[in-house]
Tab-separated table of C-alpha atoms in Angstrom:
chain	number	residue	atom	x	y	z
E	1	UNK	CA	-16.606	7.976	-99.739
E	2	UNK	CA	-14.086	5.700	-101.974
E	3	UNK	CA	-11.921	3.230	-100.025
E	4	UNK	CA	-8.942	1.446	-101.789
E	5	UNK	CA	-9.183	-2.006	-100.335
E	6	UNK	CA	-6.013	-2.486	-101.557
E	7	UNK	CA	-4.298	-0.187	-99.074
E	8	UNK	CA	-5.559	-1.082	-95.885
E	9	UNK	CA	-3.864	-0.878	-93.061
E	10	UNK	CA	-3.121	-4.513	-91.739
E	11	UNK	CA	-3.525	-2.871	-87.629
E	12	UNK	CA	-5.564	-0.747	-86.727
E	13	UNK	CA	-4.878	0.330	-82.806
E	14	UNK	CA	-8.185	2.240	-81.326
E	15	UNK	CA	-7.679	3.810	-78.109
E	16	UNK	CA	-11.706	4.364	-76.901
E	17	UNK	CA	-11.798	7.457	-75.123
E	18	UNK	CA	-14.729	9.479	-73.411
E	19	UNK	CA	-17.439	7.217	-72.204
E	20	UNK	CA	-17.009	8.859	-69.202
E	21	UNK	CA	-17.186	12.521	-70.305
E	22	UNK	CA	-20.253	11.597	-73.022
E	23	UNK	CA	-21.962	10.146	-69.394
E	24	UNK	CA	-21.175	13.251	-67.985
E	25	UNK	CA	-22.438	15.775	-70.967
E	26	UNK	CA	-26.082	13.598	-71.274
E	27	UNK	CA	-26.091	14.279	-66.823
E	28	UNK	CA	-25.858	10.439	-66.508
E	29	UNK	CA	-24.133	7.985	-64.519
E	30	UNK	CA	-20.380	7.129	-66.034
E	31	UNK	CA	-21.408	3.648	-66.536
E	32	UNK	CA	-23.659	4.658	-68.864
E	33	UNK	CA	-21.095	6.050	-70.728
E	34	UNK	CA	-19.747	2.549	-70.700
E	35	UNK	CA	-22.763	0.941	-71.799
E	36	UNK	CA	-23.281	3.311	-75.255
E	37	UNK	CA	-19.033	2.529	-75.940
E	38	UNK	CA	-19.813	-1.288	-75.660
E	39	UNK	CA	-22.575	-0.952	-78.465
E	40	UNK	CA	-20.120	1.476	-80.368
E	41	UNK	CA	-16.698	-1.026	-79.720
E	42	UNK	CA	-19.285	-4.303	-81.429
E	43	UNK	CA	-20.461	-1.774	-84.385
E	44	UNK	CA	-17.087	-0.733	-85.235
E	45	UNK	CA	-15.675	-4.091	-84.758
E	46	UNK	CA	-17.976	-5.285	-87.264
E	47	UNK	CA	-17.049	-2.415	-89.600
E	48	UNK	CA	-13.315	-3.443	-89.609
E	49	UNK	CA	-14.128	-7.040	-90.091
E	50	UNK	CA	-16.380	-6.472	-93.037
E	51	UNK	CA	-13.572	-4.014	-94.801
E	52	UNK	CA	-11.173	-6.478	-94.385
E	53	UNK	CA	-8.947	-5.176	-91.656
E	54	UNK	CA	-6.691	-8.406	-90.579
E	55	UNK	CA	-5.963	-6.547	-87.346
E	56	UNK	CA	-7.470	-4.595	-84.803
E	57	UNK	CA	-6.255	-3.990	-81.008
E	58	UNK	CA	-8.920	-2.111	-78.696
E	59	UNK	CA	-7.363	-0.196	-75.090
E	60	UNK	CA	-10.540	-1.310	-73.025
E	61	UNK	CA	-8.925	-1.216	-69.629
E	62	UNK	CA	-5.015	-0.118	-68.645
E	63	UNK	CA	-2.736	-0.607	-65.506
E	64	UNK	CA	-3.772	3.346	-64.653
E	65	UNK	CA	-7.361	2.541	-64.926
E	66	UNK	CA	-7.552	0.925	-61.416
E	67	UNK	CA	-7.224	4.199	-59.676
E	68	UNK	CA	-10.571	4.922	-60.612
E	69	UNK	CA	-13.571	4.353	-58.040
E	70	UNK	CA	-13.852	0.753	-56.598
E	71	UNK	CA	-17.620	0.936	-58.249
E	72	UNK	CA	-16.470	2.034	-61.775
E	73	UNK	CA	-13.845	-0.414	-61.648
E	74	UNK	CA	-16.094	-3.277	-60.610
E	75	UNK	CA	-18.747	-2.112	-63.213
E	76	UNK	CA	-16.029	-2.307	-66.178
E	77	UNK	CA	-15.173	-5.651	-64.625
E	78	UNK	CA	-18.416	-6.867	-64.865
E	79	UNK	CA	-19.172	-5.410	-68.349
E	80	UNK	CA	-16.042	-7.283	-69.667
E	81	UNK	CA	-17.639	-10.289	-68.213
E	82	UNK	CA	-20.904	-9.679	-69.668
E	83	UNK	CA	-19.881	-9.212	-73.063
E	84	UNK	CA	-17.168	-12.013	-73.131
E	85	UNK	CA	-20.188	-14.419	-72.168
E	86	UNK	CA	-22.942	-13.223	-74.072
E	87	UNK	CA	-21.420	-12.221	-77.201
E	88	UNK	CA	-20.270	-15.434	-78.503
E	89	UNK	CA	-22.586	-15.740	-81.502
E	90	UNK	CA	-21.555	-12.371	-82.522
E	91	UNK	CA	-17.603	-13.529	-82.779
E	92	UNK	CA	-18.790	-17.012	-84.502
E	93	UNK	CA	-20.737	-15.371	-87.037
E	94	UNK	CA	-18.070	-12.772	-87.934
E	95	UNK	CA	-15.524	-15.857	-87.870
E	96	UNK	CA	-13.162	-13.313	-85.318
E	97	UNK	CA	-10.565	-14.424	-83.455
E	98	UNK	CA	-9.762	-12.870	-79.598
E	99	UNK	CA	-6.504	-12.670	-78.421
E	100	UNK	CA	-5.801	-10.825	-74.804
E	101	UNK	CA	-2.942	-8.503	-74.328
E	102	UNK	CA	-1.891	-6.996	-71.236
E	103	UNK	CA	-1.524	-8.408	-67.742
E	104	UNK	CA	-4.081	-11.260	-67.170
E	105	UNK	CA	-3.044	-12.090	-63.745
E	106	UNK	CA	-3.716	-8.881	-62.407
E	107	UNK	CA	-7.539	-9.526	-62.988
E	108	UNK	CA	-10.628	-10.803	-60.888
E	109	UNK	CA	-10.338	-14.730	-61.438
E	110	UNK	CA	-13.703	-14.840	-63.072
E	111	UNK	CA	-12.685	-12.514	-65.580
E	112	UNK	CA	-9.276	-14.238	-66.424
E	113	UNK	CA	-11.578	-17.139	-67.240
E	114	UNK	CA	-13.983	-15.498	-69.620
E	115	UNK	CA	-10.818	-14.492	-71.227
E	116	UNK	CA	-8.992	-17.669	-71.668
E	117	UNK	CA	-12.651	-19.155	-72.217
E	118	UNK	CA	-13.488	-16.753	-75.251
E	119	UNK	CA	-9.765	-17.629	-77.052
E	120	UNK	CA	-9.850	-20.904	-77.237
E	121	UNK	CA	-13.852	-20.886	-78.335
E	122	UNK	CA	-12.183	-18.591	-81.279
E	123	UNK	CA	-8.637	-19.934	-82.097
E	124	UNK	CA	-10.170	-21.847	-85.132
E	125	UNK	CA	-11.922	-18.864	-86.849
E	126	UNK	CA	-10.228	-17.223	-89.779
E	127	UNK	CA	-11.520	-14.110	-90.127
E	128	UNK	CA	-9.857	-10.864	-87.924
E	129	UNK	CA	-7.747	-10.865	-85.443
E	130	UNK	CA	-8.958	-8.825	-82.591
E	131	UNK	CA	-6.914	-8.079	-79.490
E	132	UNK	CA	-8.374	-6.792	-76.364
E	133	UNK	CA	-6.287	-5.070	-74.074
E	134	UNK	CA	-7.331	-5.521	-70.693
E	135	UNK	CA	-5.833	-4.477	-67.781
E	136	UNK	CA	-2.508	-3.194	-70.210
E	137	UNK	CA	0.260	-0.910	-70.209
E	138	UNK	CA	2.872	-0.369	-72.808
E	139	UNK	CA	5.644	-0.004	-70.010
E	140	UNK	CA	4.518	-2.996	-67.928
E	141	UNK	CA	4.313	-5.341	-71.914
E	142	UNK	CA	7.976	-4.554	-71.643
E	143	UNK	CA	8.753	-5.246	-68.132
E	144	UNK	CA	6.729	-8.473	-68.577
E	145	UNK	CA	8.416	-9.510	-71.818
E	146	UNK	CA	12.310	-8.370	-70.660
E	147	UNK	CA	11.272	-10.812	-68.093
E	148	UNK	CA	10.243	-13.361	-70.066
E	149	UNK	CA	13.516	-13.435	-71.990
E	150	UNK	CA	15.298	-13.787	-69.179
E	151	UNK	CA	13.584	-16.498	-67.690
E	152	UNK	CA	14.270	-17.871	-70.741
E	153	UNK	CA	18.150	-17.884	-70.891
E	154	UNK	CA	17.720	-16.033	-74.247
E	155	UNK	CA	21.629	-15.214	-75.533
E	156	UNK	CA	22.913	-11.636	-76.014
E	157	UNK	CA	23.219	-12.758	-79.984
E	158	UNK	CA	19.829	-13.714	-80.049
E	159	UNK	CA	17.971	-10.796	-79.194
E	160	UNK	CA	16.728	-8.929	-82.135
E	161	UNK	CA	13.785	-6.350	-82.820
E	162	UNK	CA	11.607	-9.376	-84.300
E	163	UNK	CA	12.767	-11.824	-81.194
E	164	UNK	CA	11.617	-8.968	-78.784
E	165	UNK	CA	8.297	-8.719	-80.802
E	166	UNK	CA	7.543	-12.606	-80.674
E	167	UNK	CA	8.339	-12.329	-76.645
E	168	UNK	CA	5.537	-9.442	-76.292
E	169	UNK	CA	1.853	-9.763	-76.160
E	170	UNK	CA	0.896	-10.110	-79.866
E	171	UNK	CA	3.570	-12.188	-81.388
E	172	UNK	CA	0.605	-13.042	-84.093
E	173	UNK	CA	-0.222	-9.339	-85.082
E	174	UNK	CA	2.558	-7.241	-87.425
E	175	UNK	CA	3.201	-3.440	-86.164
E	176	UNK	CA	0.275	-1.392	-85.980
E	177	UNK	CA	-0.124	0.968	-89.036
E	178	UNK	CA	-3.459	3.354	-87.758
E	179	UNK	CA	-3.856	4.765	-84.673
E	180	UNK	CA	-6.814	6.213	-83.918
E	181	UNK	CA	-7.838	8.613	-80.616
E	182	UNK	CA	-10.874	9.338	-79.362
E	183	UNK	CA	-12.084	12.048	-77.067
E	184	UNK	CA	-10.044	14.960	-78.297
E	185	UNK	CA	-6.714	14.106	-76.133
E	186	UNK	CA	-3.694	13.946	-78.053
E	187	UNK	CA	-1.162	11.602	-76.010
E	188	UNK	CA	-0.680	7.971	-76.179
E	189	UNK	CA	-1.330	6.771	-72.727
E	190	UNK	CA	0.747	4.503	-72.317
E	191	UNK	CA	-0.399	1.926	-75.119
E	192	UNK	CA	1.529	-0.073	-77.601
E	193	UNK	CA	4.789	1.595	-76.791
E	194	UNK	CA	6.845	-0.880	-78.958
E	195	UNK	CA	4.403	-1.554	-82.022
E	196	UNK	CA	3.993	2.018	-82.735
E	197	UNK	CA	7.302	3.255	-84.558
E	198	UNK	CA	5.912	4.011	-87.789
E	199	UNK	CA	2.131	4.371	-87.023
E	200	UNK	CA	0.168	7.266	-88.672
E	201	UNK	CA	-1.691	8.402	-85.729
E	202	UNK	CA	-5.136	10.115	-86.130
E	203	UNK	CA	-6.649	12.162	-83.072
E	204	UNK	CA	-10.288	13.147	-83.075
E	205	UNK	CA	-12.563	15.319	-80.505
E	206	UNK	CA	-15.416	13.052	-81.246
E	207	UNK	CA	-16.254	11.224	-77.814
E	208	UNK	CA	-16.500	7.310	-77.960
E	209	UNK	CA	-19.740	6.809	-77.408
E	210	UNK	CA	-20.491	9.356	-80.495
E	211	UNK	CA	-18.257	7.264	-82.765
E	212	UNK	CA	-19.771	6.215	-85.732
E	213	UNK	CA	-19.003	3.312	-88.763
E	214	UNK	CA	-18.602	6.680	-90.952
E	215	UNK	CA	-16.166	8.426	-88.827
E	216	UNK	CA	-14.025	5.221	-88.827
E	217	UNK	CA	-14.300	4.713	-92.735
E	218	UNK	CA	-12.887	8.698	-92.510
E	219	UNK	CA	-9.746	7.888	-90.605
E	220	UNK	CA	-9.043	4.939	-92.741
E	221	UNK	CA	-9.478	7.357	-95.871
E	222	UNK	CA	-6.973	9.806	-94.080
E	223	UNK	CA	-4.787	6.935	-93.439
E	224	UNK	CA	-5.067	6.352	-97.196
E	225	UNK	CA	-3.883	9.561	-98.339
E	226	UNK	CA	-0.913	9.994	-95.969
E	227	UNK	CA	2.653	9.194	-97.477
E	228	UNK	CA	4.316	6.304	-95.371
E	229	UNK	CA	8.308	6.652	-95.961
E	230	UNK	CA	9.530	5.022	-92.868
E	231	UNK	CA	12.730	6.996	-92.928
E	232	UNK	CA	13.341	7.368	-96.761
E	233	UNK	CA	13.096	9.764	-98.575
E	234	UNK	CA	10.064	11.926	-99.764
E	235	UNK	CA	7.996	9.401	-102.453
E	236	UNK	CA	5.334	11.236	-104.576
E	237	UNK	CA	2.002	9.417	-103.731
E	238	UNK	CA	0.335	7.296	-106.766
């Protein structure tokens, strides 16, 4: 398999889907599920940041996902927690920088604080740019920024597509060029609603936990081979 490292996408937008299913298949608890797509979110993380990807945004926990059992919820909590404490080294040595989108208010107190904790222990590395969304929902970004603006004061003039982007969560991170699906569902769930407009979007049956650093260098090959026009007309590919 040939990459182009000059045509990677600058975002890459993983939505990690069916730990809970791959639990299920292997007659195990759903947390274990969890447990394999931890290991699987740190290899392919490293992946990315070894490529050269700039960007990469990861849908570990949305606004819906609190419907699910109290324990399941409390054991995602706690895994968050786990691997925001204890991973560290792992973020140092690949010089990666966290960023949290989504709702952080909503969360349990002691997670909030492993999140503020692990970006500002980052903000000085150089290397990728990797945005966790935790308890997020594209609808509820948009509620939250629309507020923001208004709090604000923000003029009618003033509001424009890039002023609307800077008053989101990832004012730092350009529009996401992959998108890549898990688990064999084809919808978007509710994630990245407004960074998404010209996204090539990859779906894949593959469950989460069964993810591999080869199926991702796949889906960046098929992103490599599509033909982005955004709007224009028809270009031959080179």
């Amino acid at each position: 398999m040939s990459l182009d490292k000059q045509n990677l996408p600058l975002h890459v937008a993983i939505t990690m889907d069916g730990n809970g299913r791959w639990a299920t298949n292997q007659k195990l608890p759903r947390t274990a599920g969890h447990d394999r797509g931890l290991h699987v979110l740190k290899e392919i993380v490293k992946a990315a940041s070894d490529l050269g990807i700039k960007n990469l945004t990861l849908y570990a926990f949305s606004t819906e996902n609190w419907k699910r059992t109290e324990k399941e919820v409390g054991f995602l909590m706690n895994l968050i927690h786990n691997h925001l404490k204890q991973e560290f080294d792992f973020y140092k040595e690949n010089k990666i920088r966290l960023h949290h989108i989504g709702d952080l208010s909503a969360l349990p107190p002691i997670v909030q604080q492993d999140i503020l904790d692990g970006i500002e222990d980052t903000k000085e590395f150089t290397g990728m740019n990797v945005n966790l969304a935790i308890n997020y929902g594209g609808r509820d970004e948009l509620v939250r920024g629309i507020k923001k603006i208004i709090r604000n004061g923000t003029k009618e003039e003033e509001i424009t597509e890039e002023f609307i982007s800077k008053s989101l969560d990832m004012p730092e991170s350009p529009d996401v060029d992959l998108l890549i699906r898990t688990g064999g569902e084809k919808r978007l769930s509710n994630f990245l609603l407004w960074h998404i407009p010209y996204a090539e979007q990859i779906y894949i049956d593959t469950l989460w936990p069964d993810y591999t650093v080869k199926d991702f260098y796949a889906n960046i090959e098929e992103f490599q081979h599509r033909n982005r026009r955004f709007g224009a007309e028809k270009s031959e590919k080179k």
